[in-house]
PDB file of C-alpha atoms and ligand atoms in Angstrom:
ATOM      1  CA  MET A   1      11.120 -30.270  28.448  1.00  0.00           C
ATOM      2  CA  THR A   2      11.431 -28.631  25.003  1.00  0.00           C
ATOM      3  CA  MET A   3      11.594 -31.138  22.214  1.00  0.00           C
ATOM      4  CA  ARG A   4      13.946 -30.415  19.538  1.00  0.00           C
ATOM      5  CA  ARG A   5      14.554 -31.875  16.308  1.00  0.00           C
ATOM      6  CA  GLY A   6      17.636 -33.437  15.809  1.00  0.00           C
ATOM      7  CA  ALA A   7      18.320 -33.434  19.860  1.00  0.00           C
ATOM      8  CA  ALA A   8      17.403 -36.786  20.267  1.00  0.00           C
ATOM      9  CA  SER A   9      19.816 -38.051  17.392  1.00  0.00           C
ATOM     10  CA  VAL A  10      22.761 -37.197  19.492  1.00  0.00           C
ATOM     11  CA  GLY A  11      21.013 -38.204  22.628  1.00  0.00           C
ATOM     12  CA  GLN A  12      21.132 -35.023  24.689  1.00  0.00           C
ATOM     13  CA  ASP A  13      18.438 -32.286  24.533  1.00  0.00           C
ATOM     14  CA  SER A  14      20.773 -29.375  25.269  1.00  0.00           C
ATOM     15  CA  VAL A  15      22.750 -30.218  21.912  1.00  0.00           C
ATOM     16  CA  ARG A  16      21.009 -28.678  18.860  1.00  0.00           C
ATOM     17  CA  LEU A  17      21.429 -29.074  15.101  1.00  0.00           C
ATOM     18  CA  PRO A  18      22.654 -25.840  13.498  1.00  0.00           C
ATOM     19  CA  GLY A  19      19.727 -24.104  11.791  1.00  0.00           C
ATOM     20  CA  THR A  20      17.037 -25.180  14.319  1.00  0.00           C
ATOM     21  CA  ALA A  21      15.298 -23.417  17.110  1.00  0.00           C
ATOM     22  CA  THR A  22      12.251 -23.260  19.027  1.00  0.00           C
ATOM     23  CA  ILE A  23       9.505 -20.791  17.458  1.00  0.00           C
ATOM     24  CA  ALA A  24       9.842 -18.905  20.817  1.00  0.00           C
ATOM     25  CA  GLU A  25      13.563 -18.485  20.465  1.00  0.00           C
ATOM     26  CA  ALA A  26      13.314 -17.808  16.528  1.00  0.00           C
ATOM     27  CA  ILE A  27      11.077 -14.992  17.018  1.00  0.00           C
ATOM     28  CA  HIS A  28      13.176 -13.549  20.182  1.00  0.00           C
ATOM     29  CA  ASP A  29      16.321 -13.842  17.967  1.00  0.00           C
ATOM     30  CA  GLY A  30      14.588 -11.985  15.113  1.00  0.00           C
ATOM     31  CA  ALA A  31      13.307  -9.477  16.945  1.00  0.00           C
ATOM     32  CA  ARG A  32      16.512  -8.638  18.440  1.00  0.00           C
ATOM     33  CA  ARG A  33      18.151  -8.478  15.154  1.00  0.00           C
ATOM     34  CA  LEU A  34      15.420  -6.067  13.825  1.00  0.00           C
ATOM     35  CA  ARG A  35      15.544  -3.982  16.781  1.00  0.00           C
ATOM     36  CA  ASP A  36      17.105  -0.917  15.219  1.00  0.00           C
ATOM     37  CA  LEU A  37      15.599  -1.120  12.189  1.00  0.00           C
ATOM     38  CA  ALA A  38      11.696  -1.850  12.733  1.00  0.00           C
ATOM     39  CA  ASP A  39       9.000   0.137  14.405  1.00  0.00           C
ATOM     40  CA  ASN A  40       7.596  -3.205  15.645  1.00  0.00           C
ATOM     41  CA  PRO A  41      10.368  -6.032  15.511  1.00  0.00           C
ATOM     42  CA  ARG A  42       8.677  -8.692  17.269  1.00  0.00           C
ATOM     43  CA  LEU A  43       5.718  -8.260  15.073  1.00  0.00           C
ATOM     44  CA  GLU A  44       7.819  -8.379  11.862  1.00  0.00           C
ATOM     45  CA  ALA A  45       9.923 -11.394  13.232  1.00  0.00           C
ATOM     46  CA  ARG A  46       6.557 -13.162  13.712  1.00  0.00           C
ATOM     47  CA  LEU A  47       5.561 -12.627  10.066  1.00  0.00           C
ATOM     48  CA  LEU A  48       8.678 -13.395   8.628  1.00  0.00           C
ATOM     49  CA  LEU A  49       8.856 -16.640  10.731  1.00  0.00           C
ATOM     50  CA  ALA A  50       5.366 -17.764   9.747  1.00  0.00           C
ATOM     51  CA  HIS A  51       5.924 -16.568   6.108  1.00  0.00           C
ATOM     52  CA  ALA A  52       9.405 -18.769   6.302  1.00  0.00           C
ATOM     53  CA  LEU A  53       7.699 -22.079   7.585  1.00  0.00           C
ATOM     54  CA  GLY A  54       4.071 -21.552   5.686  1.00  0.00           C
ATOM     55  CA  LEU A  55       2.537 -21.368   9.215  1.00  0.00           C
ATOM     56  CA  SER A  56      -0.176 -18.865  10.131  1.00  0.00           C
ATOM     57  CA  ARG A  57       0.492 -16.627  12.994  1.00  0.00           C
ATOM     58  CA  ALA A  58      -2.021 -18.319  15.181  1.00  0.00           C
ATOM     59  CA  ASP A  59       0.072 -21.729  14.436  1.00  0.00           C
ATOM     60  CA  LEU A  60       3.024 -19.858  16.116  1.00  0.00           C
ATOM     61  CA  ILE A  61       1.261 -18.609  18.988  1.00  0.00           C
ATOM     62  CA  ARG A  62      -0.425 -22.290  19.640  1.00  0.00           C
ATOM     63  CA  ASP A  63       2.960 -24.218  19.508  1.00  0.00           C
ATOM     64  CA  PRO A  64       5.949 -21.894  20.901  1.00  0.00           C
ATOM     65  CA  HIS A  65       8.164 -24.646  22.081  1.00  0.00           C
ATOM     66  CA  ARG A  66       8.137 -26.201  18.560  1.00  0.00           C
ATOM     67  CA  SER A  67      11.396 -27.015  17.070  1.00  0.00           C
ATOM     68  CA  VAL A  68      11.643 -25.248  13.606  1.00  0.00           C
ATOM     69  CA  GLU A  69      14.325 -25.005  10.638  1.00  0.00           C
ATOM     70  CA  THR A  70      15.395 -21.463  10.567  1.00  0.00           C
ATOM     71  CA  GLY A  71      17.339 -21.484   7.327  1.00  0.00           C
ATOM     72  CA  THR A  72      14.798 -19.756   5.296  1.00  0.00           C
ATOM     73  CA  PHE A  73      13.907 -17.392   8.213  1.00  0.00           C
ATOM     74  CA  ASN A  74      17.368 -16.289   8.461  1.00  0.00           C
ATOM     75  CA  ASP A  75      17.462 -15.591   4.733  1.00  0.00           C
ATOM     76  CA  LEU A  76      14.608 -13.277   5.190  1.00  0.00           C
ATOM     77  CA  LEU A  77      15.805 -11.536   7.990  1.00  0.00           C
ATOM     78  CA  THR A  78      19.095 -10.749   6.136  1.00  0.00           C
ATOM     79  CA  ARG A  79      16.790  -9.336   3.441  1.00  0.00           C
ATOM     80  CA  ARG A  80      15.072  -7.307   5.888  1.00  0.00           C
ATOM     81  CA  LEU A  81      18.195  -6.384   7.440  1.00  0.00           C
ATOM     82  CA  LEU A  82      19.121  -4.912   4.005  1.00  0.00           C
ATOM     83  CA  HIS A  83      16.157  -2.573   4.173  1.00  0.00           C
ATOM     84  CA  GLN A  84      14.009  -4.604   1.721  1.00  0.00           C
ATOM     85  CA  PRO A  85      10.237  -3.542   2.612  1.00  0.00           C
ATOM     86  CA  LEU A  86       8.450  -6.158   4.728  1.00  0.00           C
ATOM     87  CA  ALA A  87       5.601  -6.072   2.068  1.00  0.00           C
ATOM     88  CA  HIS A  88       7.981  -7.094  -0.593  1.00  0.00           C
ATOM     89  CA  ILE A  89       9.357  -9.864   1.066  1.00  0.00           C
ATOM     90  CA  LEU A  90       5.871 -11.109   2.339  1.00  0.00           C
ATOM     91  CA  GLY A  91       4.406 -10.324  -1.173  1.00  0.00           C
ATOM     92  CA  ARG A  92       1.358  -8.912   0.196  1.00  0.00           C
ATOM     93  CA  ARG A  93      -0.075  -5.884   2.072  1.00  0.00           C
ATOM     94  CA  GLU A  94      -3.445  -5.236   3.745  1.00  0.00           C
ATOM     95  CA  PHE A  95      -5.085  -2.218   2.718  1.00  0.00           C
ATOM     96  CA  TRP A  96      -8.929  -1.285   3.629  1.00  0.00           C
ATOM     97  CA  SER A  97      -8.969  -5.079   5.221  1.00  0.00           C
ATOM     98  CA  LEU A  98      -8.501  -6.469   1.641  1.00  0.00           C
ATOM     99  CA  GLU A  99      -5.423  -8.359   0.899  1.00  0.00           C
ATOM    100  CA  PHE A 100      -3.202  -6.909  -2.027  1.00  0.00           C
ATOM    101  CA  GLN A 101      -0.264  -8.736  -3.512  1.00  0.00           C
ATOM    102  CA  VAL A 102       2.538  -6.052  -3.811  1.00  0.00           C
ATOM    103  CA  SER A 103       5.824  -6.208  -6.089  1.00  0.00           C
ATOM    104  CA  PRO A 104       8.645  -3.805  -6.665  1.00  0.00           C
ATOM    105  CA  ALA A 105       6.508  -2.477  -9.716  1.00  0.00           C
ATOM    106  CA  THR A 106       4.413  -0.244  -7.863  1.00  0.00           C
ATOM    107  CA  LEU A 107       4.066   1.726  -4.648  1.00  0.00           C
ATOM    108  CA  ILE A 108       3.312  -0.519  -1.332  1.00  0.00           C
ATOM    109  CA  PRO A 109      -0.321   0.528  -0.096  1.00  0.00           C
ATOM    110  CA  ARG A 110      -0.061   2.720   3.113  1.00  0.00           C
ATOM    111  CA  PRO A 111      -2.601   3.027   5.724  1.00  0.00           C
ATOM    112  CA  ASP A 112      -2.482   6.799   5.057  1.00  0.00           C
ATOM    113  CA  SER A 113      -4.122   6.307   1.615  1.00  0.00           C
ATOM    114  CA  GLU A 114      -7.035   4.819   3.501  1.00  0.00           C
ATOM    115  CA  THR A 115      -7.934   8.500   4.155  1.00  0.00           C
ATOM    116  CA  LEU A 116      -9.010   8.925   0.559  1.00  0.00           C
ATOM    117  CA  ILE A 117     -11.461   6.052   0.896  1.00  0.00           C
ATOM    118  CA  GLU A 118     -12.742   7.525   4.014  1.00  0.00           C
ATOM    119  CA  ALA A 119     -13.359  10.840   2.275  1.00  0.00           C
ATOM    120  CA  ALA A 120     -15.287   9.215  -0.613  1.00  0.00           C
ATOM    121  CA  LEU A 121     -17.470   7.627   1.982  1.00  0.00           C
ATOM    122  CA  VAL A 122     -17.967  10.646   3.543  1.00  0.00           C
ATOM    123  CA  HIS A 123     -18.640  12.887   0.197  1.00  0.00           C
ATOM    124  CA  PHE A 124     -21.006  10.126  -1.079  1.00  0.00           C
ATOM    125  CA  ALA A 125     -22.905   9.548   2.189  1.00  0.00           C
ATOM    126  CA  HIS A 126     -25.770  11.861   1.033  1.00  0.00           C
ATOM    127  CA  ARG A 127     -25.509  11.785  -2.636  1.00  0.00           C
ATOM    128  CA  PRO A 128     -26.048   8.917  -4.984  1.00  0.00           C
ATOM    129  CA  PRO A 129     -23.119   6.664  -4.951  1.00  0.00           C
ATOM    130  CA  PRO A 130     -20.596   6.631  -7.868  1.00  0.00           C
ATOM    131  CA  ARG A 131     -21.338   4.340 -10.802  1.00  0.00           C
ATOM    132  CA  ARG A 132     -18.154   5.111 -12.893  1.00  0.00           C
ATOM    133  CA  ILE A 133     -14.746   5.721 -10.995  1.00  0.00           C
ATOM    134  CA  LEU A 134     -11.508   6.369 -12.709  1.00  0.00           C
ATOM    135  CA  ASP A 135      -8.174   5.908 -10.531  1.00  0.00           C
ATOM    136  CA  LEU A 136      -5.196   7.622 -12.046  1.00  0.00           C
ATOM    137  CA  GLY A 137      -1.613   5.974 -11.125  1.00  0.00           C
ATOM    138  CA  SER A 138      -3.465   3.050  -9.766  1.00  0.00           C
ATOM    139  CA  GLY A 139      -0.593   0.672  -8.718  1.00  0.00           C
ATOM    140  CA  THR A 140      -1.541  -2.314  -6.929  1.00  0.00           C
ATOM    141  CA  GLY A 141      -5.144  -1.197  -7.319  1.00  0.00           C
ATOM    142  CA  CYS A 142      -5.672  -0.632  -3.642  1.00  0.00           C
ATOM    143  CA  LEU A 143      -7.585   2.652  -4.019  1.00  0.00           C
ATOM    144  CA  LEU A 144      -9.957   1.183  -6.906  1.00  0.00           C
ATOM    145  CA  LEU A 145     -10.547  -1.978  -5.542  1.00  0.00           C
ATOM    146  CA  ALA A 146     -11.319  -0.599  -1.863  1.00  0.00           C
ATOM    147  CA  LEU A 147     -14.028   1.989  -3.605  1.00  0.00           C
ATOM    148  CA  LEU A 148     -15.392  -0.983  -5.762  1.00  0.00           C
ATOM    149  CA  HIS A 149     -15.467  -2.941  -2.672  1.00  0.00           C
ATOM    150  CA  GLU A 150     -17.693   0.059  -0.884  1.00  0.00           C
ATOM    151  CA  PHE A 151     -19.979   0.803  -3.785  1.00  0.00           C
ATOM    152  CA  PRO A 152     -21.273  -2.422  -5.246  1.00  0.00           C
ATOM    153  CA  ALA A 153     -23.042  -0.890  -8.117  1.00  0.00           C
ATOM    154  CA  ALA A 154     -19.849   0.873  -9.468  1.00  0.00           C
ATOM    155  CA  PHE A 155     -17.411   0.071 -12.272  1.00  0.00           C
ATOM    156  CA  GLY A 156     -13.902   1.283 -12.062  1.00  0.00           C
ATOM    157  CA  ILE A 157     -10.807   1.807 -14.647  1.00  0.00           C
ATOM    158  CA  GLY A 158      -7.330   2.181 -13.115  1.00  0.00           C
ATOM    159  CA  ILE A 159      -4.671   3.314 -15.582  1.00  0.00           C
ATOM    160  CA  ASP A 160      -0.874   2.944 -14.659  1.00  0.00           C
ATOM    161  CA  ILE A 161       2.339   4.320 -16.481  1.00  0.00           C
ATOM    162  CA  ALA A 162       3.865   0.729 -15.493  1.00  0.00           C
ATOM    163  CA  PRO A 163       2.440  -2.118 -17.282  1.00  0.00           C
ATOM    164  CA  ASP A 164       3.485  -4.429 -14.665  1.00  0.00           C
ATOM    165  CA  ALA A 165       1.423  -2.475 -12.046  1.00  0.00           C
ATOM    166  CA  ALA A 166      -1.722  -2.886 -14.465  1.00  0.00           C
ATOM    167  CA  GLY A 167      -1.019  -6.612 -14.340  1.00  0.00           C
ATOM    168  CA  LEU A 168      -0.681  -6.772 -10.790  1.00  0.00           C
ATOM    169  CA  ALA A 169      -3.717  -4.796 -10.229  1.00  0.00           C
ATOM    170  CA  ARG A 170      -6.001  -6.802 -12.489  1.00  0.00           C
ATOM    171  CA  ARG A 171      -4.354  -9.995 -10.416  1.00  0.00           C
ATOM    172  CA  ASN A 172      -5.533  -8.352  -7.245  1.00  0.00           C
ATOM    173  CA  ALA A 173      -9.020  -7.669  -8.906  1.00  0.00           C
ATOM    174  CA  ILE A 174      -9.285 -11.439  -9.544  1.00  0.00           C
ATOM    175  CA  ARG A 175      -8.166 -12.590  -6.237  1.00  0.00           C
ATOM    176  CA  ILE A 176     -10.563 -10.154  -4.275  1.00  0.00           C
ATOM    177  CA  GLY A 177     -13.314 -10.969  -6.630  1.00  0.00           C
ATOM    178  CA  LEU A 178     -13.922  -7.820  -8.336  1.00  0.00           C
ATOM    179  CA  ALA A 179     -12.766  -8.340 -11.588  1.00  0.00           C
ATOM    180  CA  ASP A 180     -16.150  -8.071 -13.300  1.00  0.00           C
ATOM    181  CA  ARG A 181     -16.190  -4.644 -12.202  1.00  0.00           C
ATOM    182  CA  ALA A 182     -12.423  -3.498 -12.804  1.00  0.00           C
ATOM    183  CA  ALA A 183     -10.372  -3.132 -15.742  1.00  0.00           C
ATOM    184  CA  PHE A 184      -6.777  -1.930 -15.504  1.00  0.00           C
ATOM    185  CA  LEU A 185      -4.886  -0.255 -18.242  1.00  0.00           C
ATOM    186  CA  ALA A 186      -1.201   0.647 -18.841  1.00  0.00           C
ATOM    187  CA  GLY A 187      -0.685   4.195 -20.198  1.00  0.00           C
ATOM    188  CA  ASP A 188      -0.092   7.822 -19.437  1.00  0.00           C
ATOM    189  CA  TRP A 189      -2.596   9.515 -16.989  1.00  0.00           C
ATOM    190  CA  THR A 190      -5.999   9.889 -18.845  1.00  0.00           C
ATOM    191  CA  LYS A 191      -4.663   9.346 -22.435  1.00  0.00           C
ATOM    192  CA  PRO A 192      -5.613   5.711 -22.775  1.00  0.00           C
ATOM    193  CA  ILE A 193      -9.383   6.606 -22.280  1.00  0.00           C
ATOM    194  CA  ALA A 194     -12.449   8.855 -23.441  1.00  0.00           C
ATOM    195  CA  GLY A 195     -15.400   9.135 -21.081  1.00  0.00           C
ATOM    196  CA  ARG A 196     -16.428  10.910 -18.011  1.00  0.00           C
ATOM    197  CA  PHE A 197     -16.714   9.601 -14.402  1.00  0.00           C
ATOM    198  CA  ASP A 198     -18.450  10.397 -11.172  1.00  0.00           C
ATOM    199  CA  LEU A 199     -15.278  10.142  -9.038  1.00  0.00           C
ATOM    200  CA  VAL A 200     -11.769  10.364 -10.220  1.00  0.00           C
ATOM    201  CA  ILE A 201      -9.036   9.013  -7.546  1.00  0.00           C
ATOM    202  CA  SER A 202      -5.393   9.215  -7.317  1.00  0.00           C
ATOM    203  CA  ASN A 203      -2.261   8.971  -4.827  1.00  0.00           C
ATOM    204  CA  PRO A 204      -0.227  10.502  -7.682  1.00  0.00           C
ATOM    205  CA  PRO A 205       3.630  10.852  -7.111  1.00  0.00           C
ATOM    206  CA  TYR A 206       4.238  14.352  -5.059  1.00  0.00           C
ATOM    207  CA  ILE A 207       7.807  13.655  -3.593  1.00  0.00           C
ATOM    208  CA  PRO A 208      10.005  16.728  -4.707  1.00  0.00           C
ATOM    209  CA  ALA A 209      12.555  15.086  -6.750  1.00  0.00           C
ATOM    210  CA  ALA A 210      15.497  16.098  -4.813  1.00  0.00           C
ATOM    211  CA  ASP A 211      14.108  14.921  -1.397  1.00  0.00           C
ATOM    212  CA  ILE A 212      13.573  11.113  -2.419  1.00  0.00           C
ATOM    213  CA  ASP A 213      17.313  10.127  -1.611  1.00  0.00           C
ATOM    214  CA  ASP A 214      16.343  11.266   1.782  1.00  0.00           C
ATOM    215  CA  LEU A 215      13.489   8.962   2.378  1.00  0.00           C
ATOM    216  CA  MET A 216      13.905   5.780   4.467  1.00  0.00           C
ATOM    217  CA  PRO A 217      15.919   3.410   2.389  1.00  0.00           C
ATOM    218  CA  GLU A 218      12.924   1.104   2.279  1.00  0.00           C
ATOM    219  CA  VAL A 219      11.084   3.602   0.252  1.00  0.00           C
ATOM    220  CA  ALA A 220      14.064   5.224  -1.666  1.00  0.00           C
ATOM    221  CA  LEU A 221      15.969   2.073  -2.846  1.00  0.00           C
ATOM    222  CA  HIS A 222      12.880  -0.437  -3.336  1.00  0.00           C
ATOM    223  CA  GLU A 223       9.900   1.629  -4.294  1.00  0.00           C
ATOM    224  CA  PRO A 224       9.664   2.761  -7.737  1.00  0.00           C
ATOM    225  CA  ARG A 225      10.880   6.423  -8.258  1.00  0.00           C
ATOM    226  CA  ARG A 226       8.066   7.157 -10.916  1.00  0.00           C
ATOM    227  CA  ALA A 227       5.648   6.416  -8.036  1.00  0.00           C
ATOM    228  CA  LEU A 228       7.127   8.930  -5.838  1.00  0.00           C
ATOM    229  CA  ASP A 229       8.735  11.761  -8.048  1.00  0.00           C
ATOM    230  CA  GLY A 230       6.536  14.735  -8.066  1.00  0.00           C
ATOM    231  CA  GLY A 231       9.071  16.817  -9.940  1.00  0.00           C
ATOM    232  CA  ALA A 232      11.184  19.596  -8.912  1.00  0.00           C
ATOM    233  CA  ASP A 233       8.399  21.138  -6.543  1.00  0.00           C
ATOM    234  CA  GLY A 234       6.557  18.235  -6.016  1.00  0.00           C
ATOM    235  CA  TYR A 235       3.224  19.263  -7.917  1.00  0.00           C
ATOM    236  CA  ASP A 236       3.933  18.096 -11.404  1.00  0.00           C
ATOM    237  CA  ALA A 237       1.176  15.184 -11.292  1.00  0.00           C
ATOM    238  CA  TYR A 238      -1.425  17.739  -9.432  1.00  0.00           C
ATOM    239  CA  ARG A 239      -0.983  20.043 -12.587  1.00  0.00           C
ATOM    240  CA  THR A 240      -1.528  17.409 -14.851  1.00  0.00           C
ATOM    241  CA  ILE A 241      -4.357  15.889 -13.138  1.00  0.00           C
ATOM    242  CA  LEU A 242      -6.202  19.159 -12.823  1.00  0.00           C
ATOM    243  CA  GLY A 243      -5.551  19.801 -16.346  1.00  0.00           C
ATOM    244  CA  ASP A 244      -7.293  16.652 -17.379  1.00  0.00           C
ATOM    245  CA  LEU A 245     -10.058  16.915 -14.707  1.00  0.00           C
ATOM    246  CA  PRO A 246     -12.537  19.136 -16.514  1.00  0.00           C
ATOM    247  CA  GLY A 247     -12.798  16.766 -19.314  1.00  0.00           C
ATOM    248  CA  ARG A 248     -13.270  13.773 -17.175  1.00  0.00           C
ATOM    249  CA  LEU A 249     -16.026  14.616 -14.537  1.00  0.00           C
ATOM    250  CA  LEU A 250     -19.645  13.875 -15.330  1.00  0.00           C
ATOM    251  CA  PRO A 251     -21.843  16.631 -13.978  1.00  0.00           C
ATOM    252  CA  GLY A 252     -21.650  16.463 -10.082  1.00  0.00           C
ATOM    253  CA  GLY A 253     -18.641  14.433 -10.341  1.00  0.00           C
ATOM    254  CA  THR A 254     -15.558  14.657  -7.930  1.00  0.00           C
ATOM    255  CA  ALA A 255     -11.982  14.159  -7.628  1.00  0.00           C
ATOM    256  CA  ILE A 256     -10.128  12.794  -4.420  1.00  0.00           C
ATOM    257  CA  LEU A 257      -6.437  13.489  -4.469  1.00  0.00           C
ATOM    258  CA  GLU A 258      -3.669  12.199  -1.906  1.00  0.00           C
ATOM    259  CA  LEU A 259      -1.601  14.941  -0.559  1.00  0.00           C
ATOM    260  CA  GLY A 260       1.968  14.985   0.805  1.00  0.00           C
ATOM    261  CA  ALA A 261       2.650  16.538   4.220  1.00  0.00           C
ATOM    262  CA  GLY A 262       2.407  20.334   3.797  1.00  0.00           C
ATOM    263  CA  GLN A 263       1.061  20.208   0.461  1.00  0.00           C
ATOM    264  CA  ALA A 264      -2.631  21.131   1.163  1.00  0.00           C
ATOM    265  CA  LYS A 265      -2.581  24.802   0.550  1.00  0.00           C
ATOM    266  CA  GLU A 266      -0.770  24.753  -2.830  1.00  0.00           C
ATOM    267  CA  VAL A 267      -2.922  21.949  -4.154  1.00  0.00           C
ATOM    268  CA  ALA A 268      -5.736  24.026  -3.119  1.00  0.00           C
ATOM    269  CA  ALA A 269      -4.680  27.151  -4.757  1.00  0.00           C
ATOM    270  CA  LEU A 270      -3.808  25.124  -8.020  1.00  0.00           C
ATOM    271  CA  ALA A 271      -7.502  23.690  -7.810  1.00  0.00           C
ATOM    272  CA  ARG A 272      -9.093  27.045  -7.383  1.00  0.00           C
ATOM    273  CA  GLN A 273      -7.117  28.197 -10.611  1.00  0.00           C
ATOM    274  CA  ALA A 274      -8.386  25.089 -12.354  1.00  0.00           C
ATOM    275  CA  GLY A 275     -11.958  25.769 -11.329  1.00  0.00           C
ATOM    276  CA  PHE A 276     -12.547  23.636  -8.359  1.00  0.00           C
ATOM    277  CA  ALA A 277     -13.411  23.948  -4.849  1.00  0.00           C
ATOM    278  CA  ALA A 278     -11.284  21.910  -2.243  1.00  0.00           C
ATOM    279  CA  SER A 279     -12.063  20.271   0.985  1.00  0.00           C
ATOM    280  CA  LEU A 280      -9.485  18.699   3.101  1.00  0.00           C
ATOM    281  CA  HIS A 281      -9.388  15.539   4.886  1.00  0.00           C
ATOM    282  CA  LEU A 282      -6.984  14.384   7.942  1.00  0.00           C
ATOM    283  CA  ASP A 283      -5.014  11.103   8.089  1.00  0.00           C
ATOM    284  CA  LEU A 284      -4.909   9.531  11.529  1.00  0.00           C
ATOM    285  CA  ALA A 285      -1.540  11.391  12.292  1.00  0.00           C
ATOM    286  CA  GLY A 286      -3.381  14.759  11.818  1.00  0.00           C
ATOM    287  CA  ILE A 287      -1.918  15.354   8.365  1.00  0.00           C
ATOM    288  CA  GLN A 288      -4.071  17.025   5.628  1.00  0.00           C
ATOM    289  CA  ARG A 289      -3.702  13.608   3.345  1.00  0.00           C
ATOM    290  CA  ALA A 290      -6.906  13.691   1.013  1.00  0.00           C
ATOM    291  CA  VAL A 291      -8.369  16.645  -0.683  1.00  0.00           C
ATOM    292  CA  VAL A 292     -11.870  16.428  -2.331  1.00  0.00           C
ATOM    293  CA  LEU A 293     -12.277  18.662  -5.315  1.00  0.00           C
ATOM    294  CA  SER A 294     -15.755  19.559  -7.054  1.00  0.00           C
ATOM    295  CA  PRO A 295     -16.030  21.899  -9.614  1.00  0.00           C
ATOM    296  CA  ILE A 296     -16.761  25.558  -8.548  1.00  0.00           C
ATOM    297  CA  GLY A 297     -20.589  26.297  -9.703  1.00  0.00           C
ATOM    298  CA  ASP A 298     -21.599  22.305  -9.532  1.00  0.00           C
TER     299      ASP A 298
HETATM  300  N1  LIG B 301       3.425   8.523   0.988  1.00  0.00           N
HETATM  301  C1  LIG B 301       4.567   7.864   0.096  1.00  0.00           C
HETATM  302  C2  LIG B 301       5.653   8.379   1.124  1.00  0.00           C
HETATM  303  O1  LIG B 301       5.734   9.094   1.884  1.00  0.00           O
HETATM  304  C3  LIG B 301       4.752   8.869  -1.057  1.00  0.00           C
HETATM  305  C4  LIG B 301       3.512   8.383  -1.926  1.00  0.00           C
HETATM  306  C5  LIG B 301       3.368   9.301  -3.008  1.00  0.00           C
HETATM  307  O2  LIG B 301       4.295  10.115  -3.615  1.00  0.00           O
HETATM  308  N2  LIG B 301       2.489   9.285  -3.702  1.00  0.00           N
HETATM  309  O3  LIG B 301       6.603   7.526   1.020  1.00  0.00           O
END
């Protein structure tokens, strides 16, 4: 027999107070409501319910017949049905097996961007590891902090145009335990700093401005335009970064940039004009997602 809070007070276990359900029922109902919107409705329903109740996913699995209040869960479902990104509702997103706090101040970390970390590991596998790393447009700090996690002798600087993003990244550095090797600044690309680096990394805005409104509403309505908008053709930020790079790399230094789908050829051509050789790395979907740039003649 299923135990339901409230049922005992009316003496019949088939009657339930409004706003309660068993965990299994709540997940089932949530998944049904999210069916047309989410790639994995059951997983999202589970995550939202766990968040609403302050329980772990393991707690939910252990005790599916437990009766719970569904008010907060329903509020979160409503927000998700209005296309708020799951990561904004949960306030966090995993990247490179590290947990990042997220906010509407900046882009939510994406699995595609892990390709840049893989590219860095491949590049440095047979070279001395980088000591100085610069992340341009650092957002949550996910790229820089994942790199610092992998390269324990490195120190990194992240720069973001949004002060709220720089603050968020700093909090992420503290939470992950990397604050003694990371500094985050608010400013315009490389302008706030002098100095040269072994590795420059960036996931710049690269969506052509006119295409942004056609992105999924989670992105177009809820992620900051300046983290997405690459100007009329999508390549504005690459031009800026490529112009700055020669003055920012140490001898033997390299830059790794994220690419939008279909942008590899044009970015490689821009890189060649700026004096860099380009090699490309594919993401899990087979898209050329990361470009590794080395000064020609290095
Ligand atoms: N990958 C993001 C998207 O397509 C865009 C990120 C970016 O412009 N750097 O939603």
